[in-house]
Short mmCIF file of C-alpha atoms in Angstrom, two decimals:
data_model
loop_
_atom_site.label_atom_id
_atom_site.label_comp_id
_atom_site.label_asym_id
_atom_site.label_seq_id
_atom_site.Cartn_x
_atom_site.Cartn_y
_atom_site.Cartn_z
CA MET P 732 -14.01 33.89 -11.97
CA SER P 733 -17.04 31.75 -11.28
CA PRO P 734 -16.88 28.89 -8.73
CA ARG P 735 -17.21 26.31 -11.56
CA GLN P 736 -14.27 27.81 -13.44
CA SER P 737 -11.95 28.25 -10.45
CA GLY P 738 -12.31 24.68 -9.21
CA THR P 739 -11.90 25.92 -5.58
CA GLU P 740 -15.62 26.03 -4.85
CA ARG P 741 -18.13 23.38 -5.73
CA GLN P 742 -21.72 23.77 -6.88
CA PRO P 743 -24.29 22.35 -4.44
CA ARG P 744 -25.11 18.70 -5.10
CA PRO P 745 -28.56 18.12 -6.65
CA ILE P 746 -29.93 16.45 -3.51
CA ARG P 747 -28.72 19.27 -1.25
CA ALA P 748 -30.21 21.85 -3.61
CA GLY P 749 -33.58 20.13 -3.30
CA PHE P 750 -33.65 20.29 0.49
CA SER P 751 -32.54 23.91 0.38
CA PHE P 752 -35.64 24.63 -1.69
CA LEU P 753 -37.80 22.82 0.89
CA ARG P 754 -36.48 24.99 3.70
CA SER P 755 -37.29 28.17 1.80
CA GLY P 756 -40.76 26.71 1.09
CA CYS P 757 -41.42 26.26 4.82
CA ALA P 758 -40.56 29.88 5.49
CA THR P 759 -43.06 31.23 2.95
CA ALA P 760 -45.94 28.80 3.59
CA CYS P 761 -47.96 31.19 5.75
CA ASN P 762 -51.36 30.24 4.48
CA LEU P 763 -53.23 27.09 3.53
CA ARG P 764 -52.64 27.51 -0.20
CA GLY P 765 -48.93 27.93 0.46
CA ARG P 766 -48.86 24.83 2.69
CA LEU P 767 -50.61 22.71 0.05
CA ALA P 768 -48.19 23.89 -2.64
CA TYR P 769 -45.28 23.06 -0.34
CA LEU P 770 -46.58 19.52 0.34
CA LEU P 771 -47.07 18.85 -3.38
CA THR P 772 -43.57 20.09 -4.16
CA MET P 773 -42.07 17.94 -1.40
CA THR P 774 -43.91 14.85 -2.69
CA ARG P 775 -42.55 15.36 -6.21
CA LEU P 776 -38.98 15.55 -4.84
CA ILE P 777 -39.17 12.68 -2.34
CA ARG P 778 -40.50 10.11 -4.83
CA PRO P 779 -37.44 10.14 -7.14
CA LEU P 780 -35.13 10.31 -4.12
CA THR P 781 -36.77 7.22 -2.66
CA ALA P 782 -36.47 5.38 -5.98
CA ALA P 783 -32.80 6.31 -6.25
CA LEU P 784 -32.10 5.02 -2.74
CA MET P 785 -33.90 1.76 -3.49
CA LEU P 786 -31.86 1.39 -6.69
CA GLY P 787 -28.63 1.92 -4.77
CA LEU P 788 -29.56 -0.77 -2.24
CA ALA P 789 -30.24 -3.20 -5.06
CA VAL P 790 -26.79 -2.85 -6.65
CA PRO P 791 -24.98 -5.63 -4.68
CA ALA P 792 -27.51 -8.14 -5.99
CA VAL P 793 -26.10 -7.89 -9.54
CA PRO P 794 -24.41 -11.20 -10.51
CA ALA P 795 -20.62 -11.20 -10.09
CA HIS P 796 -20.05 -11.98 -13.76
CA ALA P 797 -22.62 -9.66 -15.29
CA GLU P 798 -21.84 -7.78 -18.45
CA ALA P 799 -19.21 -5.08 -17.87
CA ARG P 800 -20.61 -1.54 -17.85
CA VAL P 801 -19.94 1.92 -16.47
CA PRO P 802 -21.13 2.42 -12.85
CA ARG P 803 -24.55 4.09 -12.89
CA ASP P 804 -24.54 6.04 -9.62
CA ARG P 805 -22.50 6.97 -6.55
CA ALA P 806 -23.54 3.81 -4.74
CA GLU P 807 -21.93 1.63 -7.40
CA ILE P 808 -18.83 3.81 -7.57
CA GLY P 809 -18.53 3.59 -3.79
CA LEU P 810 -18.15 -0.17 -3.95
CA GLY P 811 -14.75 0.23 -5.69
CA PHE P 812 -12.72 -2.75 -6.87
CA ALA P 813 -12.33 -4.37 -3.44
CA PRO P 814 -14.56 -7.41 -4.17
CA VAL P 815 -12.69 -8.12 -7.41
CA VAL P 816 -9.27 -7.76 -5.77
CA LYS P 817 -10.22 -10.11 -2.92
CA GLU P 818 -11.18 -12.76 -5.46
CA VAL P 819 -8.25 -12.31 -7.83
CA ALA P 820 -5.22 -11.40 -5.68
CA PRO P 821 -4.57 -14.91 -4.22
CA ALA P 822 -3.95 -16.23 -7.76
CA VAL P 823 -1.20 -13.68 -8.52
CA VAL P 824 2.26 -14.67 -7.31
CA SER P 825 5.76 -13.21 -7.00
CA ILE P 826 8.59 -14.99 -8.81
CA TYR P 827 12.24 -14.91 -7.74
CA ALA P 828 14.71 -16.32 -10.26
CA ARG P 829 18.46 -16.80 -9.91
CA ARG P 830 20.92 -17.47 -12.70
CA ILE P 831 24.67 -18.04 -12.56
CA ILE P 832 26.78 -16.61 -15.37
CA ALA P 833 30.42 -17.60 -15.79
CA THR P 834 32.78 -14.84 -16.95
CA ARG P 835 36.49 -14.77 -17.70
CA GLN P 836 39.06 -12.26 -16.59
CA SER P 837 40.69 -12.17 -20.03
CA PRO P 838 38.76 -10.07 -22.60
CA PHE P 839 40.36 -12.06 -25.45
CA MET P 840 38.29 -15.12 -24.53
CA ASP P 841 35.25 -13.55 -26.17
CA ASP P 842 36.94 -14.09 -29.55
CA PRO P 843 36.40 -17.61 -31.00
CA PHE P 844 39.81 -17.52 -32.67
CA PHE P 845 41.68 -17.00 -29.37
CA ARG P 846 39.56 -19.62 -27.62
CA GLU P 847 40.46 -22.17 -30.31
CA PHE P 848 44.23 -21.56 -30.11
CA PHE P 849 44.74 -20.82 -26.42
CA GLY P 850 42.12 -23.15 -24.99
CA ASP P 851 40.59 -22.71 -21.56
CA ILE P 852 42.90 -20.07 -20.13
CA GLY P 853 41.74 -17.35 -17.79
CA GLN P 854 40.08 -17.98 -14.47
CA MET P 855 36.32 -18.44 -14.59
CA ARG P 856 34.44 -16.15 -12.22
CA PRO P 857 30.80 -17.07 -11.58
CA GLN P 858 28.38 -14.20 -11.15
CA VAL P 859 24.93 -14.55 -9.65
CA GLN P 860 22.09 -12.57 -11.21
CA ASN P 861 18.72 -12.27 -9.50
CA SER P 862 15.49 -11.19 -11.15
CA LEU P 863 12.07 -10.38 -9.76
CA GLY P 864 8.76 -10.71 -11.54
CA SER P 865 5.18 -11.81 -11.16
CA GLY P 866 3.08 -14.71 -12.35
CA VAL P 867 -0.50 -15.94 -12.56
CA ILE P 868 -1.85 -19.30 -11.40
CA LEU P 869 -4.11 -20.71 -14.11
CA SER P 870 -5.03 -24.10 -12.66
CA GLY P 871 -5.45 -25.58 -9.22
CA ASP P 872 -2.70 -28.16 -9.78
CA GLY P 873 0.00 -25.48 -9.98
CA ILE P 874 0.26 -24.24 -13.59
CA VAL P 875 1.74 -20.72 -13.51
CA VAL P 876 2.27 -18.37 -16.47
CA THR P 877 4.85 -15.57 -16.48
CA ASN P 878 7.16 -13.74 -18.89
CA TYR P 879 10.14 -15.56 -20.36
CA HIS P 880 12.46 -12.67 -19.55
CA VAL P 881 11.68 -13.17 -15.85
CA ILE P 882 12.93 -16.78 -15.69
CA GLY P 883 15.09 -17.20 -18.83
CA ALA P 884 18.27 -19.27 -18.12
CA ALA P 885 17.39 -19.40 -14.40
CA THR P 886 19.00 -22.13 -12.29
CA ASP P 887 16.62 -21.68 -9.37
CA ILE P 888 13.02 -20.40 -9.41
CA ARG P 889 10.97 -19.68 -6.29
CA VAL P 890 7.27 -18.79 -6.39
CA VAL P 891 5.77 -16.92 -3.43
CA LEU P 892 1.99 -16.85 -2.94
CA LYS P 893 0.07 -13.97 -1.44
CA ASP P 894 -0.25 -15.90 1.84
CA ARG P 895 3.61 -16.13 1.92
CA ARG P 896 3.84 -19.82 1.11
CA GLU P 897 6.83 -20.63 -1.12
CA PHE P 898 7.22 -23.35 -3.75
CA GLY P 899 9.99 -24.38 -6.09
CA ALA P 900 9.08 -24.28 -9.77
CA ARG P 901 10.30 -25.83 -13.00
CA VAL P 902 9.87 -24.51 -16.53
CA ILE P 903 7.80 -26.86 -18.71
CA LEU P 904 7.53 -24.55 -21.75
CA GLY P 905 9.19 -21.28 -22.65
CA ASP P 906 9.42 -19.09 -25.73
CA GLU P 907 11.67 -16.03 -25.94
CA GLU P 908 10.02 -14.61 -29.05
CA SER P 909 6.57 -14.45 -27.44
CA ASP P 910 8.05 -13.72 -23.99
CA LEU P 911 5.90 -16.36 -22.30
CA ALA P 912 6.81 -19.23 -19.99
CA VAL P 913 4.75 -21.88 -18.25
CA LEU P 914 5.89 -23.11 -14.82
CA LYS P 915 4.76 -26.11 -12.79
CA LEU P 916 4.55 -26.09 -9.01
CA ASP P 917 4.46 -29.30 -7.00
CA VAL P 918 1.69 -28.47 -4.55
CA PRO P 919 -0.14 -30.70 -2.09
CA GLU P 920 -3.50 -28.98 -2.40
CA GLU P 921 -5.72 -27.04 -4.79
CA LEU P 922 -4.50 -23.50 -5.41
CA PRO P 923 -6.61 -20.43 -6.19
CA HIS P 924 -6.51 -19.70 -9.90
CA LEU P 925 -7.96 -17.39 -12.54
CA ALA P 926 -10.20 -18.13 -15.50
CA LEU P 927 -9.25 -16.94 -18.99
CA ARG P 928 -11.55 -14.57 -20.83
CA ASP P 929 -11.75 -14.43 -24.62
CA SER P 930 -9.39 -11.52 -25.37
CA ASP P 931 -11.03 -10.99 -28.78
CA ARG P 932 -14.07 -9.62 -26.92
CA VAL P 933 -12.07 -7.00 -25.03
CA GLU P 934 -12.96 -3.44 -26.05
CA VAL P 935 -11.16 -0.12 -25.81
CA GLY P 936 -12.34 1.77 -22.74
CA GLU P 937 -12.95 -1.25 -20.49
CA LEU P 938 -11.90 -0.87 -16.88
CA VAL P 939 -8.98 -3.16 -15.96
CA LEU P 940 -6.73 -3.92 -12.98
CA ALA P 941 -3.00 -4.69 -13.16
CA ILE P 942 -1.74 -6.85 -10.29
CA GLY P 943 1.90 -7.70 -9.58
CA ASN P 944 4.92 -7.02 -7.38
CA PRO P 945 6.53 -3.79 -8.68
CA PHE P 946 10.04 -3.03 -7.42
CA GLY P 947 9.67 -5.81 -4.84
CA VAL P 948 7.47 -3.72 -2.53
CA GLY P 949 4.81 -6.43 -2.35
CA GLN P 950 1.64 -7.24 -4.22
CA THR P 951 0.18 -4.04 -5.67
CA VAL P 952 -3.02 -3.28 -7.56
CA SER P 953 -3.35 -0.44 -10.08
CA SER P 954 -6.34 0.48 -12.21
CA GLY P 955 -6.88 1.89 -15.68
CA ILE P 956 -8.58 1.15 -18.96
CA ILE P 957 -7.81 -0.67 -22.18
CA SER P 958 -6.19 2.06 -24.27
CA GLY P 959 -5.75 0.19 -27.54
CA LEU P 960 -5.91 -3.15 -29.32
CA ALA P 961 -3.75 -4.83 -31.95
CA ARG P 962 -0.49 -3.19 -30.92
CA SER P 963 2.19 -5.07 -32.82
CA GLY P 964 5.88 -4.78 -33.58
CA VAL P 965 9.15 -5.12 -31.72
CA LEU P 966 9.09 -3.80 -28.16
CA THR P 967 12.12 -5.10 -26.30
CA GLY P 968 14.75 -7.67 -27.19
CA GLN P 969 13.35 -10.53 -29.25
CA VAL P 970 9.73 -9.91 -28.25
CA ARG P 971 7.40 -9.66 -31.22
CA GLY P 972 3.70 -10.08 -31.42
CA TYR P 973 0.30 -8.63 -30.74
CA PHE P 974 -0.54 -6.81 -27.53
CA LEU P 975 -3.30 -5.15 -25.56
CA GLN P 976 -2.42 -1.61 -24.48
CA THR P 977 -3.41 -0.23 -21.08
CA ASP P 978 -2.80 2.90 -19.05
CA ALA P 979 -2.91 0.96 -15.76
CA PRO P 980 0.51 1.67 -14.15
CA ILE P 981 2.99 -1.15 -14.86
CA ASN P 982 6.49 -0.99 -13.39
CA PRO P 983 9.56 -3.27 -13.11
CA GLY P 984 8.44 -6.36 -11.20
CA ASN P 985 4.95 -6.27 -12.72
CA SER P 986 6.20 -8.36 -15.66
CA GLY P 987 4.28 -11.60 -15.81
CA GLY P 988 1.47 -10.29 -13.60
CA ALA P 989 -2.25 -10.27 -14.27
CA LEU P 990 -4.36 -7.84 -16.26
CA VAL P 991 -7.97 -8.59 -15.27
CA ASP P 992 -11.35 -7.13 -16.10
CA VAL P 993 -13.91 -5.88 -13.58
CA ASN P 994 -15.31 -9.41 -13.24
CA GLY P 995 -11.94 -10.87 -12.23
CA ALA P 996 -11.22 -12.77 -15.47
CA LEU P 997 -7.71 -12.75 -16.92
CA ILE P 998 -7.46 -10.88 -20.22
CA GLY P 999 -3.67 -10.52 -20.48
CA ILE P 1000 -0.19 -11.02 -19.02
CA ASN P 1001 1.56 -7.71 -18.32
CA THR P 1002 4.81 -7.63 -20.29
CA SER P 1003 6.42 -4.26 -20.96
CA ILE P 1004 6.08 -0.50 -21.04
CA LEU P 1005 7.23 2.37 -23.24
CA SER P 1006 9.27 4.68 -21.07
CA ARG P 1007 12.36 6.88 -21.25
CA SER P 1008 12.88 6.92 -17.49
CA GLY P 1009 12.10 3.29 -16.69
CA GLY P 1010 8.91 4.18 -14.80
CA SER P 1011 5.33 3.97 -15.96
CA ASN P 1012 4.16 6.63 -18.41
CA GLY P 1013 0.73 5.13 -18.90
CA ILE P 1014 1.68 3.08 -21.96
CA GLY P 1015 1.82 -0.58 -20.99
CA PHE P 1016 1.43 -3.78 -22.98
CA ALA P 1017 -0.06 -7.16 -22.14
CA ILE P 1018 -0.02 -10.46 -24.03
CA PRO P 1019 -3.65 -11.40 -24.80
CA SER P 1020 -5.20 -14.29 -22.91
CA ASN P 1021 -6.04 -16.23 -26.08
CA LEU P 1022 -2.34 -16.75 -26.81
CA VAL P 1023 -1.72 -17.58 -23.13
CA GLY P 1024 -4.35 -20.30 -23.38
CA GLN P 1025 -2.59 -21.83 -26.40
CA PHE P 1026 0.69 -21.86 -24.47
CA VAL P 1027 -0.89 -23.68 -21.54
CA GLU P 1028 -2.51 -26.18 -23.89
CA GLN P 1029 0.83 -27.01 -25.55
CA ALA P 1030 2.58 -27.20 -22.17
CA ARG P 1031 0.05 -29.74 -20.93
CA ALA P 1032 0.52 -31.71 -24.16
CA GLY P 1033 4.22 -32.08 -23.33
CA ASN P 1034 5.69 -29.83 -26.04
CA GLU P 1035 9.32 -28.95 -25.40
CA ARG P 1036 9.04 -25.73 -27.44
CA PHE P 1037 6.15 -23.59 -28.57
CA GLU P 1038 4.98 -24.49 -32.07
CA ARG P 1039 3.62 -21.86 -34.43
CA PRO P 1040 1.87 -22.70 -37.68
CA TRP P 1041 3.98 -22.02 -40.75
CA ALA P 1042 2.52 -19.52 -43.21
CA GLY P 1043 5.15 -19.90 -45.94
CA MET P 1044 4.43 -16.37 -47.06
CA THR P 1045 5.68 -12.82 -46.63
CA GLY P 1046 3.45 -9.79 -46.59
CA GLN P 1047 3.23 -6.11 -45.80
CA PRO P 1048 0.55 -3.80 -44.36
CA VAL P 1049 -1.66 -2.08 -46.89
CA GLU P 1050 -1.15 1.68 -46.58
CA ALA P 1051 -3.42 4.45 -47.82
CA ASP P 1052 -1.48 5.00 -51.05
CA MET P 1053 -1.83 1.31 -51.94
CA ALA P 1054 -5.50 0.74 -51.12
CA ALA P 1055 -7.06 2.19 -54.28
CA SER P 1056 -4.81 0.27 -56.65
CA LEU P 1057 -5.72 -2.96 -54.84
CA GLY P 1058 -9.45 -2.37 -55.10
CA LEU P 1059 -9.94 -1.49 -51.42
CA SER P 1060 -12.19 1.33 -50.25
CA VAL P 1061 -10.14 1.81 -47.06
CA PRO P 1062 -6.55 0.80 -46.23
CA GLY P 1063 -6.21 -2.43 -44.26
CA GLY P 1064 -5.15 -6.04 -44.50
CA VAL P 1065 -1.88 -7.73 -45.43
CA LEU P 1066 -0.65 -7.77 -49.02
CA VAL P 1067 0.85 -11.14 -50.01
CA SER P 1068 4.25 -10.31 -51.54
CA ASP P 1069 5.79 -13.80 -51.72
CA LEU P 1070 4.63 -17.40 -51.38
CA HIS P 1071 6.67 -20.56 -50.90
CA ALA P 1072 5.72 -23.50 -53.10
CA GLU P 1073 4.87 -25.54 -49.98
CA SER P 1074 2.87 -22.75 -48.30
CA PRO P 1075 -0.56 -23.82 -46.99
CA PHE P 1076 -1.90 -20.46 -48.22
CA ALA P 1077 -0.73 -21.31 -51.74
CA GLY P 1078 -2.34 -24.72 -51.34
CA ALA P 1079 -5.63 -23.04 -50.42
CA GLY P 1080 -5.58 -20.94 -53.59
CA LEU P 1081 -4.07 -17.62 -52.51
CA GLN P 1082 -1.69 -15.83 -54.86
CA VAL P 1083 0.89 -13.07 -54.75
CA GLY P 1084 -1.01 -9.76 -54.87
CA ASP P 1085 -3.98 -10.95 -52.78
CA VAL P 1086 -4.83 -9.00 -49.62
CA VAL P 1087 -5.64 -11.02 -46.50
CA THR P 1088 -8.22 -9.08 -44.48
CA HIS P 1089 -9.50 -11.50 -41.81
CA VAL P 1090 -8.38 -14.69 -40.09
CA ASP P 1091 -11.08 -16.60 -38.22
CA GLY P 1092 -13.34 -13.57 -38.41
CA GLN P 1093 -10.82 -11.16 -36.88
CA PRO P 1094 -9.27 -8.32 -38.90
CA VAL P 1095 -5.52 -8.43 -39.57
CA ASP P 1096 -3.53 -5.36 -40.57
CA SER P 1097 0.08 -6.54 -40.15
CA PRO P 1098 2.13 -9.76 -40.46
CA SER P 1099 2.43 -9.84 -36.65
CA GLU P 1100 -1.36 -9.89 -36.33
CA MET P 1101 -1.58 -12.74 -38.86
CA LEU P 1102 1.00 -14.75 -36.91
CA PHE P 1103 -0.91 -14.10 -33.69
CA ARG P 1104 -4.18 -15.32 -35.20
CA MET P 1105 -2.50 -18.41 -36.61
CA SER P 1106 -0.79 -19.14 -33.28
CA VAL P 1107 -4.11 -18.90 -31.45
CA ALA P 1108 -5.67 -21.34 -33.92
CA GLY P 1109 -2.80 -23.79 -33.29
CA VAL P 1110 -1.00 -26.44 -35.33
CA GLY P 1111 -3.38 -29.04 -36.71
CA ALA P 1112 -6.36 -26.70 -36.92
CA SER P 1113 -7.85 -24.95 -39.93
CA ALA P 1114 -8.21 -21.15 -40.14
CA HIS P 1115 -10.97 -19.43 -42.08
CA VAL P 1116 -9.25 -16.75 -44.18
CA ALA P 1117 -10.93 -13.88 -46.02
CA TYR P 1118 -8.98 -12.09 -48.73
CA MET P 1119 -9.45 -9.62 -51.57
CA ARG P 1120 -8.50 -10.28 -55.19
CA GLU P 1121 -9.10 -7.63 -57.85
CA GLY P 1122 -11.68 -5.91 -55.65
CA ARG P 1123 -13.66 -9.07 -54.85
CA GLU P 1124 -13.78 -10.76 -51.47
CA GLN P 1125 -13.02 -14.47 -51.37
CA VAL P 1126 -12.66 -17.01 -48.58
CA ALA P 1127 -10.59 -20.14 -48.02
CA ASP P 1128 -9.90 -22.65 -45.27
CA VAL P 1129 -6.13 -22.79 -44.66
CA ALA P 1130 -4.50 -25.70 -42.84
CA MET P 1131 -2.29 -24.71 -39.90
CA ILE P 1132 0.81 -26.88 -40.45
CA ARG P 1133 4.35 -27.23 -39.21
CA PRO P 1134 7.07 -26.17 -41.68
CA PRO P 1135 7.84 -29.20 -43.88
CA GLU P 1136 11.18 -30.97 -43.40
CA THR P 1137 11.54 -31.85 -47.08
CA PRO P 1138 14.00 -32.12 -48.65
CA GLU P 1139 16.00 -33.72 -45.85
CA ALA P 1140 18.31 -31.19 -44.20
CA ASP P 1141 21.23 -33.62 -43.91
CA GLU P 1142 22.96 -31.49 -41.26
CA ARG P 1143 26.66 -32.23 -40.79
CA ARG P 1144 29.69 -30.70 -39.07
CA LEU P 1145 33.11 -30.63 -40.75
CA PRO P 1146 35.89 -32.64 -39.06
CA ARG P 1147 39.22 -31.28 -37.81
CA ASP P 1148 41.09 -32.28 -40.95
CA SER P 1149 38.88 -30.18 -43.25
CA ALA P 1150 39.59 -26.63 -44.42
CA LEU P 1151 37.15 -25.11 -41.86
CA PRO P 1152 36.87 -27.44 -38.83
CA GLY P 1153 33.66 -27.07 -36.83
CA LEU P 1154 31.67 -25.54 -39.70
CA ALA P 1155 28.05 -26.84 -39.59
CA LEU P 1156 26.13 -27.14 -42.87
CA ALA P 1157 22.63 -28.20 -43.91
CA ARG P 1158 20.45 -28.31 -46.99
CA VAL P 1159 17.73 -25.65 -47.00
CA ASN P 1160 14.13 -26.72 -46.41
CA PRO P 1161 11.06 -24.87 -45.02
CA ALA P 1162 11.89 -25.94 -41.44
CA LEU P 1163 15.33 -24.29 -41.68
CA ILE P 1164 13.83 -21.24 -43.36
CA ALA P 1165 11.47 -20.82 -40.41
CA ARG P 1166 14.12 -21.57 -37.78
CA LEU P 1167 16.71 -19.15 -39.16
CA ASP P 1168 14.21 -16.55 -40.46
CA LEU P 1169 15.50 -16.79 -44.03
CA PRO P 1170 13.94 -15.39 -47.21
CA LEU P 1171 11.40 -17.79 -48.70
CA SER P 1172 13.39 -18.05 -51.92
CA THR P 1173 16.47 -19.44 -50.14
CA GLN P 1174 17.82 -22.67 -51.67
CA GLY P 1175 21.01 -24.72 -51.53
CA VAL P 1176 23.47 -25.31 -48.69
CA ILE P 1177 23.32 -23.07 -45.65
CA VAL P 1178 25.68 -22.36 -42.75
CA THR P 1179 23.90 -23.26 -39.50
CA GLU P 1180 26.98 -22.55 -37.37
CA PRO P 1181 30.24 -21.03 -38.64
CA GLY P 1182 32.53 -22.46 -35.96
CA PRO P 1183 35.73 -20.65 -34.91
CA TYR P 1184 37.54 -21.00 -38.26
CA GLY P 1185 34.48 -20.19 -40.34
CA ALA P 1186 33.86 -17.06 -38.27
CA ARG P 1187 37.44 -15.92 -38.85
CA ALA P 1188 36.98 -16.53 -42.58
CA GLY P 1189 33.93 -14.23 -42.56
CA LEU P 1190 31.06 -16.76 -42.60
CA ARG P 1191 27.88 -16.15 -40.61
CA THR P 1192 24.90 -18.25 -39.63
CA GLY P 1193 22.37 -18.10 -42.49
CA ASP P 1194 24.93 -17.69 -45.28
CA VAL P 1195 24.18 -19.80 -48.37
CA ILE P 1196 27.25 -21.40 -49.97
CA ALA P 1197 26.81 -21.32 -53.74
CA ARG P 1198 30.32 -22.28 -54.97
CA VAL P 1199 33.58 -23.49 -53.51
CA ASN P 1200 36.65 -22.75 -55.66
CA GLY P 1201 34.32 -22.15 -58.60
CA ALA P 1202 32.49 -25.50 -58.31
CA PRO P 1203 28.73 -25.25 -57.54
CA VAL P 1204 27.45 -27.11 -54.47
CA GLU P 1205 23.79 -28.14 -54.06
CA THR P 1206 23.88 -30.48 -51.06
CA SER P 1207 25.59 -30.40 -47.69
CA ALA P 1208 27.49 -33.59 -48.63
CA ALA P 1209 28.86 -31.92 -51.80
CA ALA P 1210 29.90 -28.84 -49.80
CA ALA P 1211 31.67 -30.99 -47.22
CA ARG P 1212 33.63 -32.80 -49.94
CA ALA P 1213 34.60 -29.49 -51.57
CA LEU P 1214 35.87 -28.15 -48.25
CA GLU P 1215 38.03 -31.22 -47.71
CA ALA P 1216 40.22 -30.19 -50.65
CA ARG P 1217 43.41 -28.66 -49.37
CA GLY P 1218 45.37 -26.01 -51.14
CA ARG P 1219 46.97 -22.69 -50.52
CA TRP P 1220 43.85 -20.56 -51.05
CA MET P 1221 40.10 -21.10 -50.93
CA VAL P 1222 37.41 -19.00 -52.58
CA MET P 1223 33.75 -19.22 -51.56
CA ASP P 1224 30.82 -17.56 -53.33
CA VAL P 1225 28.17 -16.82 -50.71
CA LEU P 1226 24.66 -15.34 -50.64
CA ARG P 1227 23.92 -13.33 -47.51
CA ARG P 1228 20.27 -12.27 -47.20
CA GLY P 1229 20.07 -12.48 -50.99
CA GLN P 1230 23.17 -10.37 -51.58
CA PRO P 1231 26.14 -12.08 -53.31
CA LEU P 1232 29.66 -11.78 -51.91
CA GLN P 1233 32.94 -13.62 -52.30
CA LEU P 1234 35.16 -14.78 -49.44
CA ARG P 1235 38.81 -15.50 -50.12
CA PHE P 1236 41.12 -16.81 -47.41
CA ARG P 1237 44.43 -18.58 -47.05
CA LEU P 1238 44.60 -22.08 -45.62
#
């Protein structure tokens, strides 16, 4: 086996090979002609070597925020990531969160029926849960971004800086669905912080660093590349959205930490991994910085919850077997399958059967990508939408709006003397459709909370009450009056996710 194939022996480096040739030249230069040939050969070799050395010495003079590129020679590779880490690491923090959960000794207390009849029996036993994560300082006055699952329901949050200073923190904006939270530290001085980079300009193959506190061992830096863009879907729990994928090792405790480029700019917040063992397998996901920036903007504006624009539409990805029939040369985009009458897309002229291909110049291939692009644009803005209709490309400016609250929801809770005490009802409107994730065609009176008696009768949140004892109900007031009637039996016709069913129970 040759040395190159075995991997145990290495071929001489090009520079070493050159000097080996010079030594053999000295041995054979026994006459004037030989000496002149040797000197000419040496001159040809030394000139490029001198130029290469000069180029290597000039590398540190490149501006810190120059365009990202692959290192050109060993001198650049030898620099490593140390300068970037020194600049970035002070802005990455460790977060310690504590939450207290009350539990009962009696297992029957998990049933709403037993809680209603037997009251507060069973000794409450508080349990303390601790969680560890990471965070990123994004402004000198103490704005920190982390994952929601790191601090969700926490009663005490402590933030520890790289220099071991500790600060208490309060949550000023959190969103479980996006798995992002914004914290505020009360600090007496300017803190080191990171700048956000436009995540739409990130490319597959870019070198990146992941910084956080995995397993509580202390701040750790790992390196990798961007492995993929536009990763969407459900990853863990309620988290949905659009992610950057990286092979930089991410482990428990890295959640909420920084994913930065080679210039030290933040391009994402590390969130989760795909793993069967719980350790890193080289498939990690980060929330793009553009969405992080929108979160910080809403937090500074005083929003109590994160607001997403309402599309008022449902859609599906265009697969290969659908593309030709829709007039597309290649599969891609989102097929509009349903539109609410109040949808801003309908107001801009889109119809069922159109294929949305771009939002604000960026391609979209799934509903999650569309929601991400709309969320980045923000409520109150206007998004430039490109779509295909019968093989022709068209464009429209779509207003990014909140879900309308018309007709009035008229939410009410039934009193104790009604047939189902504690049952909460409301009239369906776009705001409720968005809040409860209902089909766009939902109309009528909806159950917003079944209460203990309603749960025992078989009702669930999101059920639409169509009839009570055969009488149709169209408003929450009419449903409340119908449920005040007392008799021996009650029959309710209900729609659950569009499927009809009948509930019959004895009073």
